[in-house]
XYZ file of C-alpha atoms in Angstrom:
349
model
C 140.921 105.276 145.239
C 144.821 104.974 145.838
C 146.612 108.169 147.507
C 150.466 108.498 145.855
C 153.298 110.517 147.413
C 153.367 114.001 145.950
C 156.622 113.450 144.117
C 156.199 110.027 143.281
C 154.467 110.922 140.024
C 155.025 113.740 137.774
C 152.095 115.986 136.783
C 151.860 114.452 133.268
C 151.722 111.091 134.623
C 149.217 111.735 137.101
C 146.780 113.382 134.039
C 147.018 110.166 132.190
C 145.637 108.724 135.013
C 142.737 110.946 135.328
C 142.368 110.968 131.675
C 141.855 107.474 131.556
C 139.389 106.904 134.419
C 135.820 106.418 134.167
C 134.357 108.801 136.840
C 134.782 112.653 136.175
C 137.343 114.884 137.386
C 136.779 118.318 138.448
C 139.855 120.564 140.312
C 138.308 124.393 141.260
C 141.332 126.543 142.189
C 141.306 128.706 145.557
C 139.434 131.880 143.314
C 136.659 130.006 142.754
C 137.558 129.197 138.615
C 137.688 125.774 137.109
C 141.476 124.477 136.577
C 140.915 120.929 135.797
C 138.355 118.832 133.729
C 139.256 115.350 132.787
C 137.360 113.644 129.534
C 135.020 111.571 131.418
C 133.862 114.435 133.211
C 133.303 116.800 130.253
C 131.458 113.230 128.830
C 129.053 112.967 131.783
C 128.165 117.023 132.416
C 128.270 117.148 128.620
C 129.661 120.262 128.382
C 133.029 120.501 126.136
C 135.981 121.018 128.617
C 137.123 124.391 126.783
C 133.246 125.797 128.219
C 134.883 125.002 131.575
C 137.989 125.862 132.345
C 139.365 128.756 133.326
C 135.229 129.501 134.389
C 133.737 130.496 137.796
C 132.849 126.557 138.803
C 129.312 128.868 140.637
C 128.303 130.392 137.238
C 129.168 127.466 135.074
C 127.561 123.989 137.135
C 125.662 126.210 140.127
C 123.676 128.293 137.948
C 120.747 125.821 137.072
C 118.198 126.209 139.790
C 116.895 122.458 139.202
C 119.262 121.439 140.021
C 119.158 121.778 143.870
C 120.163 118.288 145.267
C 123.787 118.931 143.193
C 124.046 122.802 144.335
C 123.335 121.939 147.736
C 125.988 119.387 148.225
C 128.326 122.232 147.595
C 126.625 125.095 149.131
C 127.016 122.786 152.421
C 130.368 121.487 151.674
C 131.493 124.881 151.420
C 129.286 126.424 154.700
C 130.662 123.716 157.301
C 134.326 123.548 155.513
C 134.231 119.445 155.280
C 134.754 117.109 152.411
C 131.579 114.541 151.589
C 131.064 110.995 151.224
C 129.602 110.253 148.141
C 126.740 111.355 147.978
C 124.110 110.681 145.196
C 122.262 113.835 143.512
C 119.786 114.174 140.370
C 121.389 116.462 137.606
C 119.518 118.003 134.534
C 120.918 118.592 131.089
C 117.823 120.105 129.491
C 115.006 118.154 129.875
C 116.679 115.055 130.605
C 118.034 114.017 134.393
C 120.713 111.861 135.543
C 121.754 110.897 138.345
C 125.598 111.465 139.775
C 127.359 110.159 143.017
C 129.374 113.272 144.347
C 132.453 113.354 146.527
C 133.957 116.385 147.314
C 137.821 116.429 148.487
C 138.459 119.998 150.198
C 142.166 120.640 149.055
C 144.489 121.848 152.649
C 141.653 121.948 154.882
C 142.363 122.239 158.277
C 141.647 119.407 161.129
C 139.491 121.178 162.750
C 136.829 123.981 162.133
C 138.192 127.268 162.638
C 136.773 130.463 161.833
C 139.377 131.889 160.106
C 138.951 128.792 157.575
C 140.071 130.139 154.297
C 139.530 128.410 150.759
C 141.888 126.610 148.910
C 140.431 125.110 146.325
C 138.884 121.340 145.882
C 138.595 118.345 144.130
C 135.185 116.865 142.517
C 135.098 113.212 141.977
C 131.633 112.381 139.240
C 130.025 108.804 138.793
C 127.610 108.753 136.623
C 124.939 106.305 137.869
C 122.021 106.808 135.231
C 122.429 103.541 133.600
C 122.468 101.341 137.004
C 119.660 103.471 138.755
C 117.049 103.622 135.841
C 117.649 99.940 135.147
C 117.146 99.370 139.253
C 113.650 101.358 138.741
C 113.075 99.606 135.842
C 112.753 96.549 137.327
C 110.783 97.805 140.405
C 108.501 98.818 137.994
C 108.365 95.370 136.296
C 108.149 93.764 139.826
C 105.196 95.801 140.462
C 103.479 95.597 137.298
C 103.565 91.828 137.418
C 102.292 91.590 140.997
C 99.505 93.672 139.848
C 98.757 91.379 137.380
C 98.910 88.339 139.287
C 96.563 89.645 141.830
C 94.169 90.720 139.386
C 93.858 87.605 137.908
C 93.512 85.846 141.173
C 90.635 88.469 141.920
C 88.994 87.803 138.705
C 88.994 83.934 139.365
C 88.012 84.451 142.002
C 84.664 86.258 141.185
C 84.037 84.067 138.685
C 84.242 81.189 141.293
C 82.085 82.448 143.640
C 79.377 83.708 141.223
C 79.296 80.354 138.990
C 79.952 77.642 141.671
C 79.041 79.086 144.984
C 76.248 81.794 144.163
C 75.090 79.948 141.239
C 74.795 83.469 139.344
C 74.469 83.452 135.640
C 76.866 85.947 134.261
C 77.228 86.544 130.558
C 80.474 86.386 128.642
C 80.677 89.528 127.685
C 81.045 90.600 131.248
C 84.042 88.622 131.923
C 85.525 90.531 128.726
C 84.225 93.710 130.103
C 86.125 92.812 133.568
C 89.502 91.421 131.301
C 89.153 95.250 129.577
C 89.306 96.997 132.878
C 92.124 95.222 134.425
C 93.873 96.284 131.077
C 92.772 99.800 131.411
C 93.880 100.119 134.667
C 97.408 98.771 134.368
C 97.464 100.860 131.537
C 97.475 103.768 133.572
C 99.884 103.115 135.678
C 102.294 102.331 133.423
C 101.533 105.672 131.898
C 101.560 107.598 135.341
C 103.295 105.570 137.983
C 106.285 103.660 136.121
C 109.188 104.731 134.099
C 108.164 102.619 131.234
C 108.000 104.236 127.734
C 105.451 103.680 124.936
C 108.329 101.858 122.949
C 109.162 99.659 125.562
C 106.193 97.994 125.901
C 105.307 97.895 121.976
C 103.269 100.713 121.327
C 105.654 102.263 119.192
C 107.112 100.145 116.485
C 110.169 100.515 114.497
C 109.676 102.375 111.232
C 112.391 100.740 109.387
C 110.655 97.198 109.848
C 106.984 98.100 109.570
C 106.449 96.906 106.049
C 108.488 93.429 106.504
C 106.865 93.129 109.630
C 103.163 93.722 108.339
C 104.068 91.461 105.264
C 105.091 88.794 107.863
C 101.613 88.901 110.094
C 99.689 88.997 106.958
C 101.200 85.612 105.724
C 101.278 83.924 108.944
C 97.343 85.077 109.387
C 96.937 83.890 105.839
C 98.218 80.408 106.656
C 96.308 80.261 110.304
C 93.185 81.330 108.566
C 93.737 78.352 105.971
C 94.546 75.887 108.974
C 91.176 76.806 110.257
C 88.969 76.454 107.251
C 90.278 73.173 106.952
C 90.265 71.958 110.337
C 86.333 73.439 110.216
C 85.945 70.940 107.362
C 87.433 67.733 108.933
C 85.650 67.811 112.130
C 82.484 68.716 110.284
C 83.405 65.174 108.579
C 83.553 63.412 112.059
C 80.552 65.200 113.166
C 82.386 66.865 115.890
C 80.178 69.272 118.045
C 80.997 72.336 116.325
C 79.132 75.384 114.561
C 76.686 74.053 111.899
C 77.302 77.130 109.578
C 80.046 77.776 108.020
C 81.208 81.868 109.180
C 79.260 83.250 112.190
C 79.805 86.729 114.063
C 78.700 90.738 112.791
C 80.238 93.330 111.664
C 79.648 94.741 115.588
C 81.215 91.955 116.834
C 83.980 92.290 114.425
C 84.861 96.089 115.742
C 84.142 95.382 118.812
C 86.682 92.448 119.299
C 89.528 95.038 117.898
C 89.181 97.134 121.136
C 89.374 93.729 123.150
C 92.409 92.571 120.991
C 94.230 95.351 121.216
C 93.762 95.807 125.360
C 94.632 91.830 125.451
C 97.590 92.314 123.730
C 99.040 94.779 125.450
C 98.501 93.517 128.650
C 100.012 90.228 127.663
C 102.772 91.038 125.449
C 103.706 94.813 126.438
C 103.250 94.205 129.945
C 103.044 90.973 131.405
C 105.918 89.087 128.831
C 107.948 92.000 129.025
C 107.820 92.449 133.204
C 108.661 88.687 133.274
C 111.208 88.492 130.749
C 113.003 91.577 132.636
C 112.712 89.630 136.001
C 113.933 86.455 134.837
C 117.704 86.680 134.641
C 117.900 83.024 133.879
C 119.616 80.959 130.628
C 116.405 80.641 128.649
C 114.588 84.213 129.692
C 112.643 84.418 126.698
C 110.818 80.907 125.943
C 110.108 81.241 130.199
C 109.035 84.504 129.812
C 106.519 83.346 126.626
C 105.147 80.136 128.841
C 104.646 81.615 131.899
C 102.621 84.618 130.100
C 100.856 82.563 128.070
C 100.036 80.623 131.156
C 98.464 83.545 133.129
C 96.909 84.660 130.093
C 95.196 81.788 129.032
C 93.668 81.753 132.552
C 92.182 84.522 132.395
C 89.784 82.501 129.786
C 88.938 80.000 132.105
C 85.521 80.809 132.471
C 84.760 80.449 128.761
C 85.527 77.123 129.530
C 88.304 74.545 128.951
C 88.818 73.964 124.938
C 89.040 78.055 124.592
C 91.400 78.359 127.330
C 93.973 75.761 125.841
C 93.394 77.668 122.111
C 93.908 80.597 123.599
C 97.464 79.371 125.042
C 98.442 78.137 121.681
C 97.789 81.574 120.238
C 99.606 82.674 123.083
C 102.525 81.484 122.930
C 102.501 81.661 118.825
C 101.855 85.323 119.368
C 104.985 85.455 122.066
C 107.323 84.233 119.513
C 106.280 86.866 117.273
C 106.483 89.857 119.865
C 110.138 88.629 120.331
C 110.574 88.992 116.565
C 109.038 92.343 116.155
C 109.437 94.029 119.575
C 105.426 95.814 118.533
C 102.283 94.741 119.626
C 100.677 95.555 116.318
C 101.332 92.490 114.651
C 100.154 90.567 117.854
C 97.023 92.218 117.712
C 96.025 92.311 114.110
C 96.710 88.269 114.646
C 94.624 88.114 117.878
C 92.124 89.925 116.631
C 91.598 88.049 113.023
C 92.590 84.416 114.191
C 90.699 84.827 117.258
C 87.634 86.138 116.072
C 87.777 83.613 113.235
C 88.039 80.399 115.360
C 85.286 81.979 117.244
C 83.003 82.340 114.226
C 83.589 78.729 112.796
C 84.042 76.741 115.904
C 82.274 78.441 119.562
């Protein structure tokens, strides 16, 4: 902030200035009414600057009773007669919040607190801070969410460790999927109840616009990974390679029920985990990072189903990456996971 000399700058050249600055300007005259409002103030209250001026600044930006971290700013400002610092307050507009950093300039007041203080009037100074602090709980949320995933993955390692090496427990596959589902479940709702992530965000809600070229491009790509299978089925049948005997295995139940794992897989790997990494990584190449190191923690999580289906399941990983990048939706992601993967499952496992 610079401080000029009262008659250094005429009144017209002094509302240019405040015209063209970014924070909001608010001057409230000694009776209490609304003199002053500057464009980037009208921008940030959105409220057109005819609805305030020349209006009681109580009945006009006091009145909302949710807002009480921005009235009481003022209410105390007033009560002890001394400007503020800036101070940072939630604001509503509707349903919606932001999120302002306040100072208020008392205009003449005395040095001193006297009793016969009387009211002159005062200057508001408004930053909107929305942007920086949502995108600052944005990433404490992706910090979080990614911790969370790390440890559960250690934990389920871990279990598996002990039960197959130490305990010498049998455990059947479909427990380890059972244990992947709940990890999914659970981050699931957090995100939902804990985090200020939206259902877009993490690929739940796709773009309408690009549904149909996006369905028409995972139907072609698991057209030509369906083909790659078939015939790598049929050359390692021709090397006798240790593989299924028949041609197409798996159920119908095994079919439905591998949609529900797809789906949970795929949005704990793309929507979450590849989106909390690629926001934390502020580095030149964020995205193919973000798709390894995913696809690395993912594909770990298949450990116990042993070594060849863990490095498949990175391939598909980081094939299914590249297409979340494309299509910002996990539906595409899943109707691959859930038709190549069961697939290679049938022909080759």
């Amino acid at each position: 902030m610079y401080t000029f000399v009262n008659d250094a700058l005429t009144i017209e050249q002094k509302q240019t200035i405040f015209e063209n600055m970014s924070d909001g300007i608010i001057t409230v005259s000694s009776d209490g009414t609304i003199s002053y409002v500057n464009t980037a103030a009208s921008k940030i209250l959105e409220i057109p600057s005819d609805s305030l001026l020349e209006q009681s600044f109580d009945d006009t930006l006091l009145a909302n009773k949710k807002n009480k971290s921005f009235n009481h700013i003022f209410h105390q400002c007033l009560k002890r007669n001394r400007s503020t610092s800036r101070e940072v307050v939630s604001y509503y507009i509707g349903n919606l919040v932001k999120y302002f950093r306040i100072k208020i300039t008392l205009i003449n007041q005395p040095e001193d607190d006297t009793p016969d203080y009387i009211f002159q009037g005062m200057l508001v100074l408004i930053e909107d801070i929305t942007d920086k602090r949502n995108l600052r709980q944005h990433e404490r949320d992706c910090a979080m969410l990614f911790a969370g995933i790390v440890m559960c993955i250690t934990i389920y390692l871990s279990v598996w460790s002990l039960l197959r090496f130490t305990l010498h427990v049998p455990v059947r596959i479909s427990t380890y999927t059972l244990m992947i589902e709940c990890m999914t479940l659970a981050l699931f709702l957090v995100i939902v109840f804990f985090t200020s992530f939206s259902f877009k965000e993490v690929g739940i809600i796709p773009s309408r616009n690009k549904f149909l070229p996006h369905a028409k491009q995972t139907l072609a790509i698991a057209a030509f990974a369906s083909a790659v299978l078939l015939i790598s089925k049929f050359i390692l049948q021709l090397f006798d390679a240790p593989v299924k005997s028949y041609y197409i295995g798996g159920s119908i139940h095994g079919a439905i029920t591998y949609i529900f794992t797809a789906l949970l897989q795929e949005f704990l790997a793309r929507g979450v985990l590849q989106t909390s990494v690629k926001t934390l990584m502020r580095v030149k190449y964020q995205i193919p990072i973000s798709i390894l190191l995913t696809s690395m923690l993912f594909s770990l999580m298949h450990l116990p189903f042993g070594f060849t289906f863990m490095m498949g399941t990175f391939v598909l990983s980081i094939a299914l990456g590249v297409l979340y990048e494309q299509q910002k939706s996990i539906w595409g992601c899943f109707f691959l996971h859930w038709s190549v993967g069961y697939l290679s499952m049938c022909l080759f496992f």
